[in-house]
């Protein structure tokens, strides 16, 4: 793998350091997103619950990415079922790809929510309710397991006691790469592009031609633009990062084109996609930005109190003097 880094002109240490930083940013940022949505009552909306599921999926990508690509050389698999289980559930990175697949369903669901909220605001068919969210979130993780079942079956421990992707038949490997390209990248991106094209036209172009909007309607439109811009940026970053990875994966697997993109670059793009989402929320959404600042200040105060605890004065004289 190190030769691949060198061919791209970057040392393995630099790449792994960058990936390690992205993993830390990913877990810290997405953890804050979850805490904010859970603790703050005004943030517990159906859309934000989808964003929380997206944050959990992104943390899964980072958590199970590290054993597969950062610490794989320091892990030795034991013999028997324990080694096989360790390979399939941890060092293969399968659970990271399950989380990534879950995020796809979440992003597509968010795109549909924006479509109906903007283009059909008075209808009830496309309303995102808590009951629908309770169905979407489990289904997203079930989809993630199903879409990765071939990869889970093919991963095994080789003679060097390392976890390797070994499919007994070539068609299984090609089925896996084709499924990933179509259902994780191509179809979702096309669907989101179609939905957001309609939404963007309705919010930023069609609305500008209307002069009959009341002050209240303009306020509602402003909120819709802010929320739509936030999830649109997240979806665009996802499309760029995952289309690059999936295209490189399928072209190399089918030997159509031997791409020069190393796996280090595509994996770094995947980590970047998972880490950037909380930053997008903070930059674009005013409410998220305020919650982030409040939460960070709260953590900072607690940390200062732990490092420098303040003890109450027990001497009444000292107390009186201090008040003066």
Short mmCIF file of C-alpha atoms in Angstrom, two decimals:
data_model
loop_
_atom_site.label_atom_id
_atom_site.label_comp_id
_atom_site.label_asym_id
_atom_site.label_seq_id
_atom_site.Cartn_x
_atom_site.Cartn_y
_atom_site.Cartn_z
CA UNK A 1 0.00 0.00 0.00
CA UNK A 2 2.87 2.35 0.67
CA UNK A 3 3.95 2.17 -2.97
CA UNK A 4 0.54 3.49 -3.92
CA UNK A 5 1.06 6.51 -1.70
CA UNK A 6 4.51 7.13 -3.21
CA UNK A 7 3.18 6.85 -6.74
CA UNK A 8 0.77 9.65 -5.90
CA UNK A 9 3.58 11.72 -4.46
CA UNK A 10 2.45 11.56 -0.83
CA UNK A 11 4.02 9.60 2.00
CA UNK A 12 2.01 7.03 3.94
CA UNK A 13 2.60 8.95 7.18
CA UNK A 14 1.08 12.13 5.76
CA UNK A 15 -2.00 10.31 4.47
CA UNK A 16 -2.59 8.42 7.71
CA UNK A 17 -2.10 11.61 9.75
CA UNK A 18 -4.68 13.42 7.60
CA UNK A 19 -7.08 10.51 7.91
CA UNK A 20 -6.57 10.39 11.68
CA UNK A 21 -7.38 14.11 11.98
CA UNK A 22 -10.53 13.64 9.88
CA UNK A 23 -11.61 10.74 12.10
CA UNK A 24 -11.23 12.88 15.25
CA UNK A 25 -13.07 15.83 13.69
CA UNK A 26 -15.76 13.43 12.45
CA UNK A 27 -16.47 11.83 15.82
CA UNK A 28 -16.33 15.08 17.82
CA UNK A 29 -18.46 17.10 15.39
CA UNK A 30 -21.12 14.47 14.79
CA UNK A 31 -21.27 13.64 18.51
CA UNK A 32 -22.05 17.31 19.19
CA UNK A 33 -24.81 17.19 16.56
CA UNK A 34 -26.42 14.22 18.34
CA UNK A 35 -26.12 15.86 21.78
CA UNK A 36 -27.67 19.11 20.54
CA UNK A 37 -30.65 17.38 18.92
CA UNK A 38 -31.26 15.15 21.95
CA UNK A 39 -30.90 17.85 24.63
CA UNK A 40 -32.54 20.84 22.94
CA UNK A 41 -36.33 20.51 22.62
CA UNK A 42 -36.58 23.05 19.80
CA UNK A 43 -34.14 20.95 17.74
CA UNK A 44 -36.21 17.75 17.94
CA UNK A 45 -37.81 18.02 14.51
CA UNK A 46 -38.27 15.14 12.04
CA UNK A 47 -35.65 16.62 9.68
CA UNK A 48 -33.15 16.98 12.50
CA UNK A 49 -33.76 13.37 13.57
CA UNK A 50 -32.72 12.37 10.05
CA UNK A 51 -29.62 14.54 10.43
CA UNK A 52 -28.91 12.77 13.74
CA UNK A 53 -29.15 9.41 11.99
CA UNK A 54 -26.76 10.78 9.36
CA UNK A 55 -24.38 11.84 12.14
CA UNK A 56 -24.49 8.36 13.70
CA UNK A 57 -23.82 6.80 10.29
CA UNK A 58 -20.87 9.17 9.77
CA UNK A 59 -19.45 8.24 13.18
CA UNK A 60 -19.78 4.57 12.24
CA UNK A 61 -17.75 5.25 9.09
CA UNK A 62 -14.96 6.86 11.13
CA UNK A 63 -15.03 4.35 14.00
CA UNK A 64 -14.80 1.23 11.83
CA UNK A 65 -12.59 2.86 9.20
CA UNK A 66 -9.68 3.16 11.61
CA UNK A 67 -9.10 -0.59 12.26
CA UNK A 68 -9.30 -1.34 8.53
CA UNK A 69 -6.95 1.29 7.17
CA UNK A 70 -4.96 2.82 10.03
CA UNK A 71 -4.24 -0.09 12.40
CA UNK A 72 -4.59 -3.11 10.13
CA UNK A 73 -0.86 -3.93 10.24
CA UNK A 74 -0.86 -4.09 14.04
CA UNK A 75 -3.82 -6.47 14.31
CA UNK A 76 -3.33 -10.25 14.34
CA UNK A 77 -6.42 -12.41 13.98
CA UNK A 78 -6.75 -15.43 16.27
CA UNK A 79 -7.63 -18.83 14.89
CA UNK A 80 -11.14 -20.16 14.58
CA UNK A 81 -14.47 -18.40 14.89
CA UNK A 82 -13.07 -15.54 16.98
CA UNK A 83 -10.68 -14.48 14.22
CA UNK A 84 -13.40 -14.81 11.57
CA UNK A 85 -15.82 -12.72 13.62
CA UNK A 86 -13.14 -10.09 14.26
CA UNK A 87 -12.47 -9.91 10.53
CA UNK A 88 -16.07 -9.63 9.38
CA UNK A 89 -17.20 -7.14 12.03
CA UNK A 90 -14.14 -4.99 12.71
CA UNK A 91 -11.00 -5.18 10.62
CA UNK A 92 -12.77 -5.60 7.27
CA UNK A 93 -14.47 -2.21 7.62
CA UNK A 94 -17.85 -3.73 6.76
CA UNK A 95 -19.66 -1.84 9.51
CA UNK A 96 -18.22 1.40 8.13
CA UNK A 97 -19.77 0.62 4.76
CA UNK A 98 -23.05 -0.28 6.45
CA UNK A 99 -23.04 3.19 8.02
CA UNK A 100 -22.23 4.77 4.66
CA UNK A 101 -25.13 2.91 3.04
CA UNK A 102 -27.46 4.07 5.79
CA UNK A 103 -26.44 7.66 5.15
CA UNK A 104 -27.50 7.28 1.51
CA UNK A 105 -31.07 6.41 2.51
CA UNK A 106 -31.06 9.30 4.98
CA UNK A 107 -29.92 11.81 2.35
CA UNK A 108 -32.46 10.61 -0.22
CA UNK A 109 -35.23 10.81 2.41
CA UNK A 110 -34.14 14.35 3.25
CA UNK A 111 -34.25 15.27 -0.44
CA UNK A 112 -37.82 14.00 -0.69
CA UNK A 113 -38.75 15.94 2.46
CA UNK A 114 -37.38 19.17 0.95
CA UNK A 115 -39.18 18.47 -2.34
CA UNK A 116 -42.60 18.11 -0.72
CA UNK A 117 -42.02 20.89 1.82
CA UNK A 118 -41.17 23.41 -0.90
CA UNK A 119 -43.25 22.34 -3.89
CA UNK A 120 -46.28 20.96 -2.04
CA UNK A 121 -46.36 22.87 1.27
CA UNK A 122 -50.11 22.53 1.74
CA UNK A 123 -50.31 18.81 1.05
CA UNK A 124 -50.00 16.07 3.63
CA UNK A 125 -48.72 13.25 1.42
CA UNK A 126 -45.04 14.11 1.71
CA UNK A 127 -45.04 15.47 5.26
CA UNK A 128 -42.16 14.08 7.28
CA UNK A 129 -43.66 12.97 10.59
CA UNK A 130 -42.08 11.28 13.61
CA UNK A 131 -43.84 8.03 12.70
CA UNK A 132 -42.27 8.12 9.24
CA UNK A 133 -38.86 8.85 10.73
CA UNK A 134 -39.26 5.81 13.02
CA UNK A 135 -39.66 3.71 9.86
CA UNK A 136 -36.99 5.41 7.73
CA UNK A 137 -34.16 5.13 10.26
CA UNK A 138 -34.38 1.33 10.89
CA UNK A 139 -34.93 0.73 7.16
CA UNK A 140 -31.78 2.72 6.35
CA UNK A 141 -29.67 0.38 8.51
CA UNK A 142 -31.40 -2.73 7.17
CA UNK A 143 -30.61 -1.47 3.67
CA UNK A 144 -26.99 -0.97 4.73
CA UNK A 145 -26.68 -4.59 5.88
CA UNK A 146 -28.41 -6.01 2.78
CA UNK A 147 -26.36 -3.98 0.31
CA UNK A 148 -23.12 -5.14 1.97
CA UNK A 149 -24.03 -8.80 2.52
CA UNK A 150 -21.80 -10.00 -0.33
CA UNK A 151 -18.82 -8.15 1.10
CA UNK A 152 -19.50 -9.57 4.56
CA UNK A 153 -19.65 -13.11 3.15
CA UNK A 154 -16.45 -12.70 1.10
CA UNK A 155 -14.24 -11.27 3.86
CA UNK A 156 -12.16 -13.95 5.51
CA UNK A 157 -8.87 -14.54 7.32
CA UNK A 158 -6.04 -15.58 4.98
CA UNK A 159 -2.92 -17.65 5.66
CA UNK A 160 -1.06 -14.62 7.05
CA UNK A 161 -3.86 -14.21 9.63
CA UNK A 162 -4.90 -10.96 7.99
CA UNK A 163 -8.43 -9.98 6.99
CA UNK A 164 -8.80 -10.14 3.20
CA UNK A 165 -11.60 -9.76 0.66
CA UNK A 166 -11.65 -13.20 -0.99
CA UNK A 167 -14.73 -14.10 -3.02
CA UNK A 168 -15.01 -17.76 -4.11
CA UNK A 169 -16.42 -16.70 -7.49
CA UNK A 170 -15.43 -13.71 -9.65
CA UNK A 171 -19.08 -12.84 -10.34
CA UNK A 172 -19.62 -12.23 -6.61
CA UNK A 173 -16.92 -9.58 -6.58
CA UNK A 174 -18.35 -7.91 -9.68
CA UNK A 175 -21.86 -8.09 -8.25
CA UNK A 176 -20.65 -6.36 -5.10
CA UNK A 177 -18.90 -3.53 -6.98
CA UNK A 178 -21.84 -3.10 -9.39
CA UNK A 179 -24.35 -2.97 -6.54
CA UNK A 180 -22.26 -0.39 -4.74
CA UNK A 181 -21.88 1.82 -7.80
CA UNK A 182 -25.57 1.71 -8.75
CA UNK A 183 -27.33 1.85 -5.37
CA UNK A 184 -24.85 3.82 -3.27
CA UNK A 185 -23.68 6.37 -5.83
CA UNK A 186 -25.34 6.51 -9.26
CA UNK A 187 -29.07 6.11 -8.56
CA UNK A 188 -29.14 8.13 -5.30
CA UNK A 189 -27.14 10.99 -6.84
CA UNK A 190 -29.39 11.11 -9.93
CA UNK A 191 -32.50 11.06 -7.76
CA UNK A 192 -31.22 13.78 -5.42
CA UNK A 193 -30.08 15.91 -8.36
CA UNK A 194 -33.57 15.73 -9.91
CA UNK A 195 -35.34 16.59 -6.66
CA UNK A 196 -33.02 19.42 -5.67
CA UNK A 197 -33.10 20.92 -9.16
CA UNK A 198 -36.86 21.39 -8.77
CA UNK A 199 -36.45 22.71 -5.24
CA UNK A 200 -33.69 25.19 -6.13
CA UNK A 201 -35.70 26.51 -9.07
CA UNK A 202 -38.77 26.99 -6.88
CA UNK A 203 -36.87 28.73 -4.06
CA UNK A 204 -34.25 30.86 -5.80
CA UNK A 205 -35.67 31.54 -9.25
CA UNK A 206 -39.44 31.15 -9.29
CA UNK A 207 -39.91 32.91 -5.93
CA UNK A 208 -37.97 35.96 -7.14
CA UNK A 209 -40.52 36.50 -9.91
CA UNK A 210 -43.38 36.61 -7.40
CA UNK A 211 -44.13 40.06 -5.93
CA UNK A 212 -47.19 39.05 -3.95
CA UNK A 213 -45.38 37.38 -1.08
CA UNK A 214 -46.36 38.73 2.33
CA UNK A 215 -43.87 39.41 5.09
CA UNK A 216 -44.77 36.11 6.74
CA UNK A 217 -44.36 34.19 3.48
CA UNK A 218 -40.98 35.81 2.96
CA UNK A 219 -39.92 34.68 6.44
CA UNK A 220 -41.04 31.11 5.74
CA UNK A 221 -39.21 31.22 2.41
CA UNK A 222 -36.03 32.40 4.13
CA UNK A 223 -36.15 29.47 6.56
CA UNK A 224 -36.79 27.00 3.73
CA UNK A 225 -33.85 28.40 1.78
CA UNK A 226 -31.54 28.06 4.78
CA UNK A 227 -32.53 24.46 5.52
CA UNK A 228 -32.46 23.51 1.83
CA UNK A 229 -29.04 25.08 1.31
CA UNK A 230 -27.67 23.15 4.29
CA UNK A 231 -28.84 19.72 3.13
CA UNK A 232 -28.03 20.56 -0.50
CA UNK A 233 -24.37 21.26 0.32
CA UNK A 234 -24.19 18.03 2.34
CA UNK A 235 -25.66 16.11 -0.62
CA UNK A 236 -23.29 17.70 -3.16
CA UNK A 237 -20.24 16.85 -1.04
CA UNK A 238 -21.56 13.31 -0.71
CA UNK A 239 -22.05 13.01 -4.48
CA UNK A 240 -18.52 14.19 -5.29
CA UNK A 241 -16.81 11.99 -2.70
CA UNK A 242 -18.80 8.79 -3.21
CA UNK A 243 -19.06 8.95 -7.00
CA UNK A 244 -15.25 9.21 -7.09
CA UNK A 245 -14.84 6.18 -4.83
CA UNK A 246 -17.54 4.04 -6.47
CA UNK A 247 -16.37 4.86 -10.01
CA UNK A 248 -12.77 4.03 -9.15
CA UNK A 249 -13.95 0.81 -7.48
CA UNK A 250 -16.03 -0.51 -10.38
CA UNK A 251 -13.66 0.54 -13.17
CA UNK A 252 -10.72 -1.17 -11.49
CA UNK A 253 -12.75 -4.26 -10.58
CA UNK A 254 -14.02 -4.78 -14.12
CA UNK A 255 -10.57 -3.96 -15.56
CA UNK A 256 -12.18 -1.45 -17.91
CA UNK A 257 -9.77 1.31 -16.97
CA UNK A 258 -6.83 1.07 -14.62
CA UNK A 259 -7.37 4.34 -12.81
CA UNK A 260 -4.44 6.19 -11.30
CA UNK A 261 -6.44 7.18 -8.23
CA UNK A 262 -4.99 5.39 -5.20
CA UNK A 263 -7.31 3.94 -2.60
CA UNK A 264 -5.71 6.33 -0.09
CA UNK A 265 -7.23 9.32 -1.92
CA UNK A 266 -10.72 7.85 -2.27
CA UNK A 267 -10.74 6.76 1.38
CA UNK A 268 -9.65 10.24 2.45
CA UNK A 269 -12.51 11.71 0.43
CA UNK A 270 -14.94 9.39 2.21
CA UNK A 271 -13.63 10.51 5.60
CA UNK A 272 -13.79 14.15 4.49
CA UNK A 273 -17.43 13.69 3.50
CA UNK A 274 -18.29 12.29 6.94
CA UNK A 275 -16.34 14.95 8.84
CA UNK A 276 -17.53 18.03 6.94
CA UNK A 277 -21.26 17.72 7.67
CA UNK A 278 -21.27 19.27 11.20
CA UNK A 279 -19.15 22.15 9.86
CA UNK A 280 -21.71 22.73 7.11
CA UNK A 281 -24.52 22.80 9.68
CA UNK A 282 -22.64 25.38 11.76
CA UNK A 283 -21.75 27.60 8.79
CA UNK A 284 -25.11 27.59 7.01
CA UNK A 285 -27.73 27.13 9.74
CA UNK A 286 -27.91 29.95 12.29
CA UNK A 287 -29.74 27.84 14.87
CA UNK A 288 -27.16 25.04 14.69
CA UNK A 289 -24.36 27.58 14.91
CA UNK A 290 -25.77 29.07 18.11
CA UNK A 291 -26.27 25.62 19.63
CA UNK A 292 -22.72 24.62 18.73
CA UNK A 293 -21.30 27.76 20.40
CA UNK A 294 -23.42 27.24 23.50
CA UNK A 295 -22.44 23.57 23.78
CA UNK A 296 -18.72 24.25 23.26
CA UNK A 297 -18.77 27.06 25.85
CA UNK A 298 -20.53 24.73 28.30
CA UNK A 299 -17.88 22.03 27.81
CA UNK A 300 -15.12 24.63 28.20
CA UNK A 301 -16.54 25.89 31.51
CA UNK A 302 -16.81 22.36 32.85
CA UNK A 303 -13.25 21.60 31.78
CA UNK A 304 -11.95 24.75 33.54
CA UNK A 305 -13.84 23.85 36.71
CA UNK A 306 -12.26 20.40 36.70
CA UNK A 307 -8.74 21.75 36.15
CA UNK A 308 -9.10 24.76 38.49
CA UNK A 309 -11.86 23.97 41.02
CA UNK A 310 -13.09 26.88 43.11
CA UNK A 311 -13.63 26.06 46.79
CA UNK A 312 -16.04 28.15 48.90
CA UNK A 313 -14.52 30.22 51.69
CA UNK A 314 -15.44 28.86 55.09
CA UNK A 315 -14.08 31.71 57.19
CA UNK A 316 -16.79 34.38 57.70
CA UNK A 317 -14.16 37.11 58.00
CA UNK A 318 -12.58 36.13 54.72
CA UNK A 319 -16.01 36.01 53.14
CA UNK A 320 -16.85 39.51 54.31
CA UNK A 321 -13.50 40.87 53.13
CA UNK A 322 -13.89 39.24 49.75
CA UNK A 323 -17.32 40.86 49.33
CA UNK A 324 -15.87 44.28 50.10
#
